C-alpha positions as YAML, in Angstrom:
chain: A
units: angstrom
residues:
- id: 1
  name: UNK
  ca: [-29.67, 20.05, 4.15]
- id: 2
  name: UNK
  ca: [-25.78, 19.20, 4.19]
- id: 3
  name: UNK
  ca: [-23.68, 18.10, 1.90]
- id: 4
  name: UNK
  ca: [-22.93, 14.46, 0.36]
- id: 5
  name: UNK
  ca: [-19.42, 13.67, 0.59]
- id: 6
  name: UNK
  ca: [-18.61, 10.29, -0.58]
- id: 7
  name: UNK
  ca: [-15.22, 8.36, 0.58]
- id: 8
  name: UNK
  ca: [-13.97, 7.83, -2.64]
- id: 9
  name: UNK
  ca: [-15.47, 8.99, -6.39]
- id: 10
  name: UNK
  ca: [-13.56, 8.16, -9.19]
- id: 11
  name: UNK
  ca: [-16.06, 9.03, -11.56]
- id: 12
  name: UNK
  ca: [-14.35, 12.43, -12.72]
- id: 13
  name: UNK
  ca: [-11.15, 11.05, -12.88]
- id: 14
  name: UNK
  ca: [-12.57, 8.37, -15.32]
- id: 15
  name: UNK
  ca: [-14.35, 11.15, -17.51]
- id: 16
  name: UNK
  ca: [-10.93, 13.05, -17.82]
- id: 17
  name: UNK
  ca: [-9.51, 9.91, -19.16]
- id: 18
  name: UNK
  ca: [-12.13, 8.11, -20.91]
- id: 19
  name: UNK
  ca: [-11.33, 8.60, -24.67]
- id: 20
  name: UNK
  ca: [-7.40, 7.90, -23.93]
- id: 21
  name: UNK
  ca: [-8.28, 4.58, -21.93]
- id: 22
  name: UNK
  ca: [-10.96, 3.68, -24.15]
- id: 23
  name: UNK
  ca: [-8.37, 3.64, -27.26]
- id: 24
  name: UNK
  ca: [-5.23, 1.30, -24.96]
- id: 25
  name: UNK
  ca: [-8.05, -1.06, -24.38]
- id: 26
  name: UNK
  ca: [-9.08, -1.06, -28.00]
- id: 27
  name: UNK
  ca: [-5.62, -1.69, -28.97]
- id: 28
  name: UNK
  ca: [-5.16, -4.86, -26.69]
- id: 29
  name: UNK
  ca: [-8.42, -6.19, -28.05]
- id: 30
  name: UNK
  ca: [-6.99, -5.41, -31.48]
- id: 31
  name: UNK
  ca: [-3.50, -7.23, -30.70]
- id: 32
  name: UNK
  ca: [-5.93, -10.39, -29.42]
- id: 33
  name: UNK
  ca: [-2.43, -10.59, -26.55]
- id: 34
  name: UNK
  ca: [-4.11, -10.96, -23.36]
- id: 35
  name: UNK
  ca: [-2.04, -11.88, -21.03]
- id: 36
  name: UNK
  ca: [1.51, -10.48, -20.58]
- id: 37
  name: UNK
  ca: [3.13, -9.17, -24.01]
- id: 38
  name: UNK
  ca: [3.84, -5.67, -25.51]
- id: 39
  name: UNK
  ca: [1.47, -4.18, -23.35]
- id: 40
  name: UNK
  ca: [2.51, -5.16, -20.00]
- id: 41
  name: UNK
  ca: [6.51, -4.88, -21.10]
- id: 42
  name: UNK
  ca: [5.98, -1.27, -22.12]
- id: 43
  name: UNK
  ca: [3.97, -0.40, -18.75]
- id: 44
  name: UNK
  ca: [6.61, -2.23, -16.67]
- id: 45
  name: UNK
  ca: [9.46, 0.05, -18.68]
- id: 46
  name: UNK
  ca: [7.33, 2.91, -17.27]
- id: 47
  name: UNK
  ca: [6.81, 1.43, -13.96]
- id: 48
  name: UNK
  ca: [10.32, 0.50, -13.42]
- id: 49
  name: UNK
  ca: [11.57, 4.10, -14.20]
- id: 50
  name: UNK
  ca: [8.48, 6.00, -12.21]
- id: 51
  name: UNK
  ca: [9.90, 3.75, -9.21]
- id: 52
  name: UNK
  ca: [13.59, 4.19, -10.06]
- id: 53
  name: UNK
  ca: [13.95, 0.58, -10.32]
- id: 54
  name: UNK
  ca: [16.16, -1.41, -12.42]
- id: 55
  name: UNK
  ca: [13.24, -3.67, -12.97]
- id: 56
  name: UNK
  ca: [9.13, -4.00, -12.45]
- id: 57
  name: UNK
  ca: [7.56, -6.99, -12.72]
- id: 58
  name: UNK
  ca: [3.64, -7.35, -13.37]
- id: 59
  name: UNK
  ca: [2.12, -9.60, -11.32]
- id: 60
  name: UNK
  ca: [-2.08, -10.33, -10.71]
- id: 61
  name: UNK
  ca: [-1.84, -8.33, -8.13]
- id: 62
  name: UNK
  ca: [-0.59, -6.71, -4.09]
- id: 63
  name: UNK
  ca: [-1.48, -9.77, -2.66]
- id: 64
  name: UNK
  ca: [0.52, -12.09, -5.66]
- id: 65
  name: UNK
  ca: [2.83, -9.65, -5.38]
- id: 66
  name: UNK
  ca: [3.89, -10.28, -1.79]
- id: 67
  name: UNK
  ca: [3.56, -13.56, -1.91]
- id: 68
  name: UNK
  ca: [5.61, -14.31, -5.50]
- id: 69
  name: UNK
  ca: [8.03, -11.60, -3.29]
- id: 70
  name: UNK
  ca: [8.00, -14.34, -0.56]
- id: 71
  name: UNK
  ca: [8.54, -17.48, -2.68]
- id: 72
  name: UNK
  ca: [11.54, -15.92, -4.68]
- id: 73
  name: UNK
  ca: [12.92, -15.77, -0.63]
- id: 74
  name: UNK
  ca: [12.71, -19.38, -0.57]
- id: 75
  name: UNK
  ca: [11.53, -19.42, 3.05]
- id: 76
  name: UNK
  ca: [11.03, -22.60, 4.68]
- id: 77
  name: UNK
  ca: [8.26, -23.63, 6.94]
- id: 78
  name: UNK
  ca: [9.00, -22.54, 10.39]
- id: 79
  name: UNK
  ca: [11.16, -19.61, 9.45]
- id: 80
  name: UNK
  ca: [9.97, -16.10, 10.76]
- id: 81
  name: UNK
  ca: [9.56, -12.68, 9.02]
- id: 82
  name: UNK
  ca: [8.61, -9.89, 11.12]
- id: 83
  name: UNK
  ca: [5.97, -7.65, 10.12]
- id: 84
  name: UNK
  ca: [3.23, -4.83, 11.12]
- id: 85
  name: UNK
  ca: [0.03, -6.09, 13.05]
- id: 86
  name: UNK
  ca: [-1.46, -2.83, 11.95]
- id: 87
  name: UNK
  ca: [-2.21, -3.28, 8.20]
- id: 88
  name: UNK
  ca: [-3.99, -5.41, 5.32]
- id: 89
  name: UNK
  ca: [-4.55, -9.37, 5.84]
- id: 90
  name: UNK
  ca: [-2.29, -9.82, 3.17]
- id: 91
  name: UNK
  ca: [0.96, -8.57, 4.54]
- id: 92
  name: UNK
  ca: [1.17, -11.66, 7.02]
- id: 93
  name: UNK
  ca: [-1.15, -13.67, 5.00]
- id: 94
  name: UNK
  ca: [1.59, -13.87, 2.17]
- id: 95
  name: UNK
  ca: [4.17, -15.03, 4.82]
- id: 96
  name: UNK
  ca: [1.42, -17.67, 6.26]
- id: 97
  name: UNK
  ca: [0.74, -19.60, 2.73]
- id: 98
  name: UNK
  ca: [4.17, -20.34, 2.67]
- id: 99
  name: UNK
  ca: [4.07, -22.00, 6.29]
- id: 100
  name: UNK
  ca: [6.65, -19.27, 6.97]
- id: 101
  name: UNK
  ca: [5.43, -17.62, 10.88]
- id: 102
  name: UNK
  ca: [4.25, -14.02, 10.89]
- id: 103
  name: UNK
  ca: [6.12, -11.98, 13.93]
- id: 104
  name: UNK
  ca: [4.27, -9.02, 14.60]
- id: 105
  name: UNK
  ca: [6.26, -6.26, 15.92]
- id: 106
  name: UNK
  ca: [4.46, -2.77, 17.02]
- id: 107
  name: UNK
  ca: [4.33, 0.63, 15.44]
- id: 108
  name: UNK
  ca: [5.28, 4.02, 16.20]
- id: 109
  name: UNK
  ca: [2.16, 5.57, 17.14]
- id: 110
  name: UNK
  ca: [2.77, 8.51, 15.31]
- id: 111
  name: UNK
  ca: [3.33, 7.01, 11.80]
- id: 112
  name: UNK
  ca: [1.32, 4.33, 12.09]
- id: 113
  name: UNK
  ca: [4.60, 2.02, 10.42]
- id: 114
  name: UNK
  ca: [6.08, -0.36, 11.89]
- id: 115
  name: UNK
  ca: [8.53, 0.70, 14.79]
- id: 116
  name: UNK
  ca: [12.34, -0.06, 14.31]
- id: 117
  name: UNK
  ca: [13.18, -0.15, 17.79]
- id: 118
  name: UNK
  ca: [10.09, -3.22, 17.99]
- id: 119
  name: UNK
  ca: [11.81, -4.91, 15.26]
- id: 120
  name: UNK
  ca: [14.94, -5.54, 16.82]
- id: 121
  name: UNK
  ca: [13.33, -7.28, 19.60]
- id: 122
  name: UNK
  ca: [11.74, -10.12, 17.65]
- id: 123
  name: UNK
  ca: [15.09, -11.17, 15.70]
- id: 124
  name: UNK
  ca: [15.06, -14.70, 16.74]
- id: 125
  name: UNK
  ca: [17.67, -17.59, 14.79]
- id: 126
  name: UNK
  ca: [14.53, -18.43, 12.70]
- id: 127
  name: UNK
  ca: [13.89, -14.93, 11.18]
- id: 128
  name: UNK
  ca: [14.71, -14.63, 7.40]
- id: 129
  name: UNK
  ca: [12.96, -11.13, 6.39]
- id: 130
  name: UNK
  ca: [11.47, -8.21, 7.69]
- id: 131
  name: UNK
  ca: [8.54, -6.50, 5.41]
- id: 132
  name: UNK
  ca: [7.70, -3.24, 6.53]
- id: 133
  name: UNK
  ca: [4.76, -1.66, 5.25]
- id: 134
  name: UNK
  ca: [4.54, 1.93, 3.79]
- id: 135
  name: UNK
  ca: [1.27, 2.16, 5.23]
- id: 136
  name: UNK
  ca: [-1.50, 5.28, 4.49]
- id: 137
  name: UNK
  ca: [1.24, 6.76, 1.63]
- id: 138
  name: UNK
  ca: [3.93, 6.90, 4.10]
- id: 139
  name: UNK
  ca: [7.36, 5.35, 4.14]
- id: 140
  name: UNK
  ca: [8.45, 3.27, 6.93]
- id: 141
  name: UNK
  ca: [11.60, 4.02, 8.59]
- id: 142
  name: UNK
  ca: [14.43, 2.66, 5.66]
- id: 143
  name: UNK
  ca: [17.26, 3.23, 6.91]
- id: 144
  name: UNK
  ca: [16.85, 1.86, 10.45]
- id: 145
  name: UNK
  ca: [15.26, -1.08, 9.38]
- id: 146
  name: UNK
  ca: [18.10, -1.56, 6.46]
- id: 147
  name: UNK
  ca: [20.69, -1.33, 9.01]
- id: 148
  name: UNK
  ca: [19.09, -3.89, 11.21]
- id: 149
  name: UNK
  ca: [18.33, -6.44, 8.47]
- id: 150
  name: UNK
  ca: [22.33, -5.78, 7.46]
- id: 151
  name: UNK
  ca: [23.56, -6.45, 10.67]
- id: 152
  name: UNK
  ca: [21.22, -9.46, 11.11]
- id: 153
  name: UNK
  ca: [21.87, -11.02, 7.36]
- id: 154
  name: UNK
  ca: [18.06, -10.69, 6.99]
- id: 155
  name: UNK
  ca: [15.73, -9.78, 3.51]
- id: 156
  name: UNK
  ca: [14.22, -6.82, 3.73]
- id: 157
  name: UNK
  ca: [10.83, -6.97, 1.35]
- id: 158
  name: UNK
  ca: [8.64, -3.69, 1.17]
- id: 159
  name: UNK
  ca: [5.09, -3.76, 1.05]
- id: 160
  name: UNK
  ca: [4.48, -0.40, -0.73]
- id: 161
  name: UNK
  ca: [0.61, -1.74, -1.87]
- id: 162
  name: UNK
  ca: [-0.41, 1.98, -0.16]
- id: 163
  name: UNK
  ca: [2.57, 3.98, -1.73]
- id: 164
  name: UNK
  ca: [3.38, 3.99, -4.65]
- id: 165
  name: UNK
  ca: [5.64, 7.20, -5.65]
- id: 166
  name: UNK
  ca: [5.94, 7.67, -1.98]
- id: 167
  name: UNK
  ca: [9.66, 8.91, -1.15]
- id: 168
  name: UNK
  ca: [12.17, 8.48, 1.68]
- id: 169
  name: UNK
  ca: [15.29, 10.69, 1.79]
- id: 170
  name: UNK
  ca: [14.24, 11.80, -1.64]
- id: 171
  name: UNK
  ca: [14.20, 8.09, -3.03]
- id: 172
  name: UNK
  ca: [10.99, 6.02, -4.23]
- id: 173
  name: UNK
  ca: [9.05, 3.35, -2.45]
- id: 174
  name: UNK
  ca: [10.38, 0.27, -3.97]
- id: 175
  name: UNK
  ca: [13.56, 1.54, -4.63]
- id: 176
  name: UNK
  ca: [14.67, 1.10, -0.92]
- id: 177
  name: UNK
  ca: [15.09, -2.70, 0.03]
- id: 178
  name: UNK
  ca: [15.50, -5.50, -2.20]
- id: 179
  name: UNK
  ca: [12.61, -5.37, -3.38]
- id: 180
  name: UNK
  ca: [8.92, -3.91, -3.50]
- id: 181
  name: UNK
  ca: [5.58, -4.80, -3.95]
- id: 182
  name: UNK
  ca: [2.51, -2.68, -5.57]
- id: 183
  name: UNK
  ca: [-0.68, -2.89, -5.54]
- id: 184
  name: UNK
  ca: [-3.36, -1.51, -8.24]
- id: 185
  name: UNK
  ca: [-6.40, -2.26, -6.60]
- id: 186
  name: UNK
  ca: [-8.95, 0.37, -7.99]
- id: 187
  name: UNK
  ca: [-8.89, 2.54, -4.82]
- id: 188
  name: UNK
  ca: [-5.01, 3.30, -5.40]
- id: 189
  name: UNK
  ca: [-3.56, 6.10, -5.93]
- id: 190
  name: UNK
  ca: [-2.69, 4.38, -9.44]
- id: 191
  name: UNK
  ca: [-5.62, 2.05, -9.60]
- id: 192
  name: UNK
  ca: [-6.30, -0.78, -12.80]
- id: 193
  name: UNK
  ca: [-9.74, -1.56, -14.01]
- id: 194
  name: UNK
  ca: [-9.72, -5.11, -11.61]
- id: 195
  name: UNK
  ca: [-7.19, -6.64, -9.62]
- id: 196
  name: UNK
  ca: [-2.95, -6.01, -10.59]
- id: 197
  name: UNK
  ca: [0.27, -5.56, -8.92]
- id: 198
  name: UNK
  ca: [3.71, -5.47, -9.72]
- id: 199
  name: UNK
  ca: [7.14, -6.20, -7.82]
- id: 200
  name: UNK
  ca: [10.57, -3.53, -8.32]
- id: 201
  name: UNK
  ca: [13.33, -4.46, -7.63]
- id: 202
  name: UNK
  ca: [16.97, -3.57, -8.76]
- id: 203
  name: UNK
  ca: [18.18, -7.31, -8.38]
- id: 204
  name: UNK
  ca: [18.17, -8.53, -12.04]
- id: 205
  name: UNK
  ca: [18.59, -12.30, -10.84]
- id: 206
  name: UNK
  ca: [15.86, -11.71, -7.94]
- id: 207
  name: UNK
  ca: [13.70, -9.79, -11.25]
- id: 208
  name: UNK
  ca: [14.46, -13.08, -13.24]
- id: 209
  name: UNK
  ca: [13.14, -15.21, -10.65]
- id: 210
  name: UNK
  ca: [9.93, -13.27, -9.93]
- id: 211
  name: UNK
  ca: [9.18, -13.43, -14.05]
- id: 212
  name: UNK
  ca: [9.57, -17.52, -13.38]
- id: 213
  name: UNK
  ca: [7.24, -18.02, -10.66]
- id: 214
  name: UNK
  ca: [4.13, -15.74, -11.67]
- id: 215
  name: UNK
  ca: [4.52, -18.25, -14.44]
- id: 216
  name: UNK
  ca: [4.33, -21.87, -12.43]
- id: 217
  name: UNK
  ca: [8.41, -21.89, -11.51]
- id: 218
  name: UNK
  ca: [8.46, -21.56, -15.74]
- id: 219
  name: UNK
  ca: [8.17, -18.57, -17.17]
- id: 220
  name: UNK
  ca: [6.52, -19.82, -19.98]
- id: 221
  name: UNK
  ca: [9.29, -22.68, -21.35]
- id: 222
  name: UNK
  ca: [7.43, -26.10, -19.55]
- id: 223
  name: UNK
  ca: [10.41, -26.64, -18.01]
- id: 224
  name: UNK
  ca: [9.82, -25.79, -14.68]
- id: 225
  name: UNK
  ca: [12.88, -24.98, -12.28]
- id: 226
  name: UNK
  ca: [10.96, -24.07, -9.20]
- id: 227
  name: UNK
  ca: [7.11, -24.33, -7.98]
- id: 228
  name: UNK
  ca: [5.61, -21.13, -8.50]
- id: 229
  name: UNK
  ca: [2.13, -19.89, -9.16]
- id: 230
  name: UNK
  ca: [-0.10, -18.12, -11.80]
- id: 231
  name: UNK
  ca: [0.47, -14.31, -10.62]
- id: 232
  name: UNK
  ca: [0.73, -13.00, -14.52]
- id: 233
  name: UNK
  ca: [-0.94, -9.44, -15.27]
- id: 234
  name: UNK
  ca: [-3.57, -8.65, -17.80]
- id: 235
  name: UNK
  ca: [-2.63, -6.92, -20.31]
- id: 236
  name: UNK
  ca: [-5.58, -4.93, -20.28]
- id: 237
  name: UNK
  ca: [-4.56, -3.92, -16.54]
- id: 238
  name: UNK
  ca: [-1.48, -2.42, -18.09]
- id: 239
  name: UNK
  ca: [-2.41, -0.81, -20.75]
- id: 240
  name: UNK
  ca: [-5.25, 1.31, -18.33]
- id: 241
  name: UNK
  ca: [-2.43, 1.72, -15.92]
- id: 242
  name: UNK
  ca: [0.00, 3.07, -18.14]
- id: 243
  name: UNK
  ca: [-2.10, 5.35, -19.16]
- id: 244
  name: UNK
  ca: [-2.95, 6.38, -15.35]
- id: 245
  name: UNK
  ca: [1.05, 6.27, -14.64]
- id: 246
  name: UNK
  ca: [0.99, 9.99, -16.76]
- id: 247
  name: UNK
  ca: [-1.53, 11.24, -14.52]
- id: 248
  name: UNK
  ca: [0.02, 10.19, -10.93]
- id: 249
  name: UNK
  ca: [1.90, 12.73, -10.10]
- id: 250
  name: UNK
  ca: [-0.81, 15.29, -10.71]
- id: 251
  name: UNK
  ca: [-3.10, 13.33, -8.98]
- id: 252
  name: UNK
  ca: [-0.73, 13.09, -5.89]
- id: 253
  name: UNK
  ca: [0.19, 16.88, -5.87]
- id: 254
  name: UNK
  ca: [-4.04, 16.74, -5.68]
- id: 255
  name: UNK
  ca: [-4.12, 14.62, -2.32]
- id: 256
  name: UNK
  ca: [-1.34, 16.37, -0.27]
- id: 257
  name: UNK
  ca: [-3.26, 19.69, -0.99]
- id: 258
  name: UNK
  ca: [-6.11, 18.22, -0.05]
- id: 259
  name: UNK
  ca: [-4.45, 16.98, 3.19]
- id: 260
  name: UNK
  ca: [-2.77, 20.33, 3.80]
- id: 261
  name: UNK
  ca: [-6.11, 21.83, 3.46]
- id: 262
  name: UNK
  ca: [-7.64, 19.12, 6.45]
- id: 263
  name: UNK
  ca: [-4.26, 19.94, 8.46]
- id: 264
  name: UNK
  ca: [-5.34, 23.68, 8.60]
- id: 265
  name: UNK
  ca: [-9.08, 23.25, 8.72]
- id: 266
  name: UNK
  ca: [-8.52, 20.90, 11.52]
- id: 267
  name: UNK
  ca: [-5.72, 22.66, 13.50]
- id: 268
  name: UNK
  ca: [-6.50, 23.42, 17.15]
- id: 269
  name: UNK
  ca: [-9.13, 20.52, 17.08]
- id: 270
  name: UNK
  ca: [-9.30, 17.23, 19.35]
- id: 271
  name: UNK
  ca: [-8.85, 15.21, 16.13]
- id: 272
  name: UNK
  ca: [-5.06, 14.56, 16.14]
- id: 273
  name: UNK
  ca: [-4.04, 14.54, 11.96]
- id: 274
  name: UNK
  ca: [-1.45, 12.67, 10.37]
- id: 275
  name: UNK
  ca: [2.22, 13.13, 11.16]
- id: 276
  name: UNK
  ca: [4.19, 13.09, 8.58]
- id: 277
  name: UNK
  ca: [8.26, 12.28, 9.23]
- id: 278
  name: UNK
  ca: [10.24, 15.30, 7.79]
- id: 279
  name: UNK
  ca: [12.44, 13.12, 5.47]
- id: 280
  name: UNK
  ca: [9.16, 11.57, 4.40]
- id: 281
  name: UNK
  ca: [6.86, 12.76, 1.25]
- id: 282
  name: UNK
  ca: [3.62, 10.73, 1.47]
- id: 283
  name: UNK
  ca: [1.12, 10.16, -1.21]
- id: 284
  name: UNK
  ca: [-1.80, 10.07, 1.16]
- id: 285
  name: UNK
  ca: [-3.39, 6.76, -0.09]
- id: 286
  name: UNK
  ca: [-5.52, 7.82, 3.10]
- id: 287
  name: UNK
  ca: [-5.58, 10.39, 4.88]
- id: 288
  name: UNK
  ca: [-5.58, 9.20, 8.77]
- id: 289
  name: UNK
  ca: [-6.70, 10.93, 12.21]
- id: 290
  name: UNK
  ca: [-6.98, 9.34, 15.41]
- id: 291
  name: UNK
  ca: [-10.53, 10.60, 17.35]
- id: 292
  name: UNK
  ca: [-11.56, 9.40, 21.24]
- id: 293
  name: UNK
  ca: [-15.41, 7.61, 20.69]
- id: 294
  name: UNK
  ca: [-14.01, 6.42, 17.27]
- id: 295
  name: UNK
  ca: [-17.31, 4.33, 16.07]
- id: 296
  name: UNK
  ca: [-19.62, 6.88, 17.23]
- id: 297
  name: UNK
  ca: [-18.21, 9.30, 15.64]
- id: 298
  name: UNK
  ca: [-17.84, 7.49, 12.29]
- id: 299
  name: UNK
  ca: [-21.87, 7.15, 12.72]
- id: 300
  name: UNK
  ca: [-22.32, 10.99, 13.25]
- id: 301
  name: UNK
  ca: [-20.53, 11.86, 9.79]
- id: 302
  name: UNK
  ca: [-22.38, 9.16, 7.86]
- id: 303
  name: UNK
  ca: [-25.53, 10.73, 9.28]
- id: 304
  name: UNK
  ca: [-24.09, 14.40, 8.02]
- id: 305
  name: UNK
  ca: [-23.33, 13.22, 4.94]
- id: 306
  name: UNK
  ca: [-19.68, 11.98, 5.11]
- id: 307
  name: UNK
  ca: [-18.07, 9.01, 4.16]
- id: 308
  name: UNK
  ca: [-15.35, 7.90, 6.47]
- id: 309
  name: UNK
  ca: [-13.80, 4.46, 6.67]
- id: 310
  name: UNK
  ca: [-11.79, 2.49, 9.47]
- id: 311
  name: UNK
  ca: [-8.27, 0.87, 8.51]
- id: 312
  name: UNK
  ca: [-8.39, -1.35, 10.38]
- id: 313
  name: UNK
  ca: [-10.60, -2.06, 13.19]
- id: 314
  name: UNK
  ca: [-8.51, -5.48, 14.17]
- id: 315
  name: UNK
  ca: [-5.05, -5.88, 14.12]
- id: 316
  name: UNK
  ca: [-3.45, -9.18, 12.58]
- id: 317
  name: UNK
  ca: [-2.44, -10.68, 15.53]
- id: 318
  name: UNK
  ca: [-6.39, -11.10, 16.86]
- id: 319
  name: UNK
  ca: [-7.62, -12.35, 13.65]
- id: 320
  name: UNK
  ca: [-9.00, -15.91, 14.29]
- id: 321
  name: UNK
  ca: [-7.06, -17.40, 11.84]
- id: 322
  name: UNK
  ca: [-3.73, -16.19, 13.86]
- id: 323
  name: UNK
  ca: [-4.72, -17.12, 17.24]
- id: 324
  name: UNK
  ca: [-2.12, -20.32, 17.12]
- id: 325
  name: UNK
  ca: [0.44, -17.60, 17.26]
- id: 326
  name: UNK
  ca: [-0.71, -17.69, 20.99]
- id: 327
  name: UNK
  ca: [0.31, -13.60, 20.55]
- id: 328
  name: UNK
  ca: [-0.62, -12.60, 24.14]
- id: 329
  name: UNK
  ca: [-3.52, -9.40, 23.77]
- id: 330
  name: UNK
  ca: [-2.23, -6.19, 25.12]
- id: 331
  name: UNK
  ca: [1.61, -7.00, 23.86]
- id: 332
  name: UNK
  ca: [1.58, -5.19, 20.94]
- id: 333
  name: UNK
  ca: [0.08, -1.62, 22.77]
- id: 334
  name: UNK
  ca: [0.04, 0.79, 20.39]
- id: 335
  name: UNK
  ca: [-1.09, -1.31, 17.59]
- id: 336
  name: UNK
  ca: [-4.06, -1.73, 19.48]
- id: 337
  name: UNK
  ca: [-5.14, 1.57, 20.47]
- id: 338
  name: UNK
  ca: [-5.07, 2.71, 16.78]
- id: 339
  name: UNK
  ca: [-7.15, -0.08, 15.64]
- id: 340
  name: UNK
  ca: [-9.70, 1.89, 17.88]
- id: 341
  name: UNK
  ca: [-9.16, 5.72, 17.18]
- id: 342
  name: UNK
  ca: [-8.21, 6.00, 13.26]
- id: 343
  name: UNK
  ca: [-10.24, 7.12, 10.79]
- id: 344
  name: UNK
  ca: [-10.20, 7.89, 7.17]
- id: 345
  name: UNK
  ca: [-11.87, 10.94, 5.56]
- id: 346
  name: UNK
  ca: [-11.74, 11.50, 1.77]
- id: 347
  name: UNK
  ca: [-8.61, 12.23, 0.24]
- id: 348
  name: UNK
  ca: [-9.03, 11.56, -3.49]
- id: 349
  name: UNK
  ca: [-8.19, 14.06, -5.89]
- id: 350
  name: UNK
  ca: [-11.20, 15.55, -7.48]
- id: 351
  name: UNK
  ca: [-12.22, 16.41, -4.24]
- id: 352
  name: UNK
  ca: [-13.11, 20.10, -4.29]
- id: 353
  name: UNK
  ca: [-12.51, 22.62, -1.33]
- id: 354
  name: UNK
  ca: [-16.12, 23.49, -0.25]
- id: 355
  name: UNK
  ca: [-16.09, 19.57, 0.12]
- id: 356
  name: UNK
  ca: [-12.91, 19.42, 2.16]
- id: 357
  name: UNK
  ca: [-14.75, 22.43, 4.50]
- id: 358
  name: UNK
  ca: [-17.82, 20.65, 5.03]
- id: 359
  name: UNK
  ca: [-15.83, 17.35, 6.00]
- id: 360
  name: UNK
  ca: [-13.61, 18.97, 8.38]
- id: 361
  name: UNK
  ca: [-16.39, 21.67, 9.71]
- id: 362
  name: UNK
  ca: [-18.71, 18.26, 11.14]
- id: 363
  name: UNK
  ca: [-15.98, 16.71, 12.08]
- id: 364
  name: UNK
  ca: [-14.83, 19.49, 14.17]
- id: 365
  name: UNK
  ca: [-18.42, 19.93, 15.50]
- id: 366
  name: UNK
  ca: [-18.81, 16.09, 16.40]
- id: 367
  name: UNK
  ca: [-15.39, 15.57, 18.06]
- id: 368
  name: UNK
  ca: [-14.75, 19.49, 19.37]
...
């Protein structure tokens, strides 16, 4: 009989923490302040430092994130912001609300993050912003995409919802564009107890603004300069998360031993791993191969035992709800041959190696 090895388990992680997040959320409940307040100020102190930001911002969460991120841009409907294909909904969902246009531009097929080179090619007069997504844990491609947007007089807005603690060149994700967004889904790498996010940033009038409009354009006076929307963050969110924030970087030092561990055990293999860029230090929010008969293999480990998941089986740009982009199929090539190979094994901490064995041994004797 093999082993059970599920996707993700948080369950240890929890029972390490338990007593310590037990008495934050015992103090908000004793405070009776909800929403916003001590508890979130302290955790975005934390944040903002962890990030080596100026500023963090607490929002509802990744998806409020981007879009408050988006509305403190004041685009206009019409104007363009070019972004990944290859990621979550809400990358180019956040740019849609705002009756902004989504331009997808390609990836490097090695990374998985949006190519540079593709970026270039989409400027039109309409584009405003460029949002590159740090996607799997790893950055994009800063400083090429920086220069571009500097050259072009465009925003650059990162979507580091995969990434946080991430670095490029030996700086944090968030701390390398105007601004960046977080998400703390629960399946993070810093994950809240429900949905939260936050923005960085070290613009303190762009941080102002963002405070405003996850408060209705307000920020709590009633006098309200700008429509925003009601992004604020639970205090209870923050006061779990802060707690978390002391545990990240032992939990990340957990995942890329973990992946070093799948790098080796799957060496030699068909099952190309992750590249990682050498001036990049990812965070593995997933850990990523690319395997030929993709679905049937997914099927084989589930049958062994193995959790596996597929991010993402469809890119953006041939989601029903973009198809009045009119973007042509086949023009965005290697965004669409990942959608078919990639596959995520489990990456999460607590993972132990006999687990890590078993995972890579079947999937080794499923794909050769």
């Amino acid at each position: 009989m093999g082993m059970k090895v599920k996707l993700l388990d948080f369950s240890e992680q929890y029972q390490s923490l338990r007593d310590e997040v037990q008495q934050a959320i015992k103090s908000v409940c004793d405070t009776q302040s909800f929403i916003l307040g001590p508890a979130v100020e302290e955790f975005e102190k934390n944040l903002a430092e962890y990030c080596q930001t100026a500023y963090a911002v607490g929002v509802s969460s990744g998806s409020d994130a981007l879009l408050c991120a988006m509305m403190a841009l004041d685009l206009k409907p019409g104007e363009q912001v070019i972004c990944p294909s290859f990621t979550f909904f809400a990358t180019a969902g956040a740019i849609a609300r705002l009756g902004a246009v989504p331009v997808f531009a390609d990836i490097d097929p090695r990374t998985f993050n949006i190519d540079p080179a593709d970026i270039e090619h989409r400027i039109t007069d309409q584009t405003r912003a460029i949002m590159p997504v740090h996607l799997f844990g790893q950055c994009a491609d800063m400083d090429a995409i920086n220069a571009i947007a500097q050259k072009h007089g465009l925003a650059v807005i990162e979507d580091a919802a995969q990434a946080i603690g991430a670095k490029y060149r030996g700086r944090r994700a968030c701390s390398l564009s105007q601004a960046g967004c977080l998400s703390f889904y629960p399946t993070k790498n810093l994950g809240a107890f429900g949905d939260a996010g936050a923005i960085c940033t070290n613009d303190e009038q762009l941080a102002q603004k963002f405070r405003k409009l996850r408060v209705h354009g307000s920020g709590h006076t009633y006098y309200h300069e700008m429509v925003g929307g009601m992004f604020r963050m639970a205090a209870l969110q923050a006061a779990v998360l802060k707690v978390k924030l002391g545990r990240l970087e032992q939990w990340h030092a957990a995942r890329r031993k973990n992946a070093a561990w799948y790098d080796s055990l799957l060496k030699d293999s068909k099952v190309q791993t992750p590249y990682i860029q050498p001036e990049n230090w990812s965070v593995y929010n997933q850990y990523v191969v690319r395997v030929a008969n993709r679905d049937a293999v997914k099927a084989q480990l589930a049958e062994a035992g193995v959790g596996s998941a597929v991010y993402y089986p469809l890119p953006l740009h041939r989601q029903p709800c973009f198809a009045y982009l009119n973007v042509p199929e086949g023009s965005l090539p290697h965004t669409e041959r990942a959608c078919g190979e990639v596959l995520a094994l489990p990456i999460y901490p607590e993972l132990t190696e006999p687990e890590i064995q078993y995972v890579a041994q079947q999937l080794r004797r499923i794909v050769g």
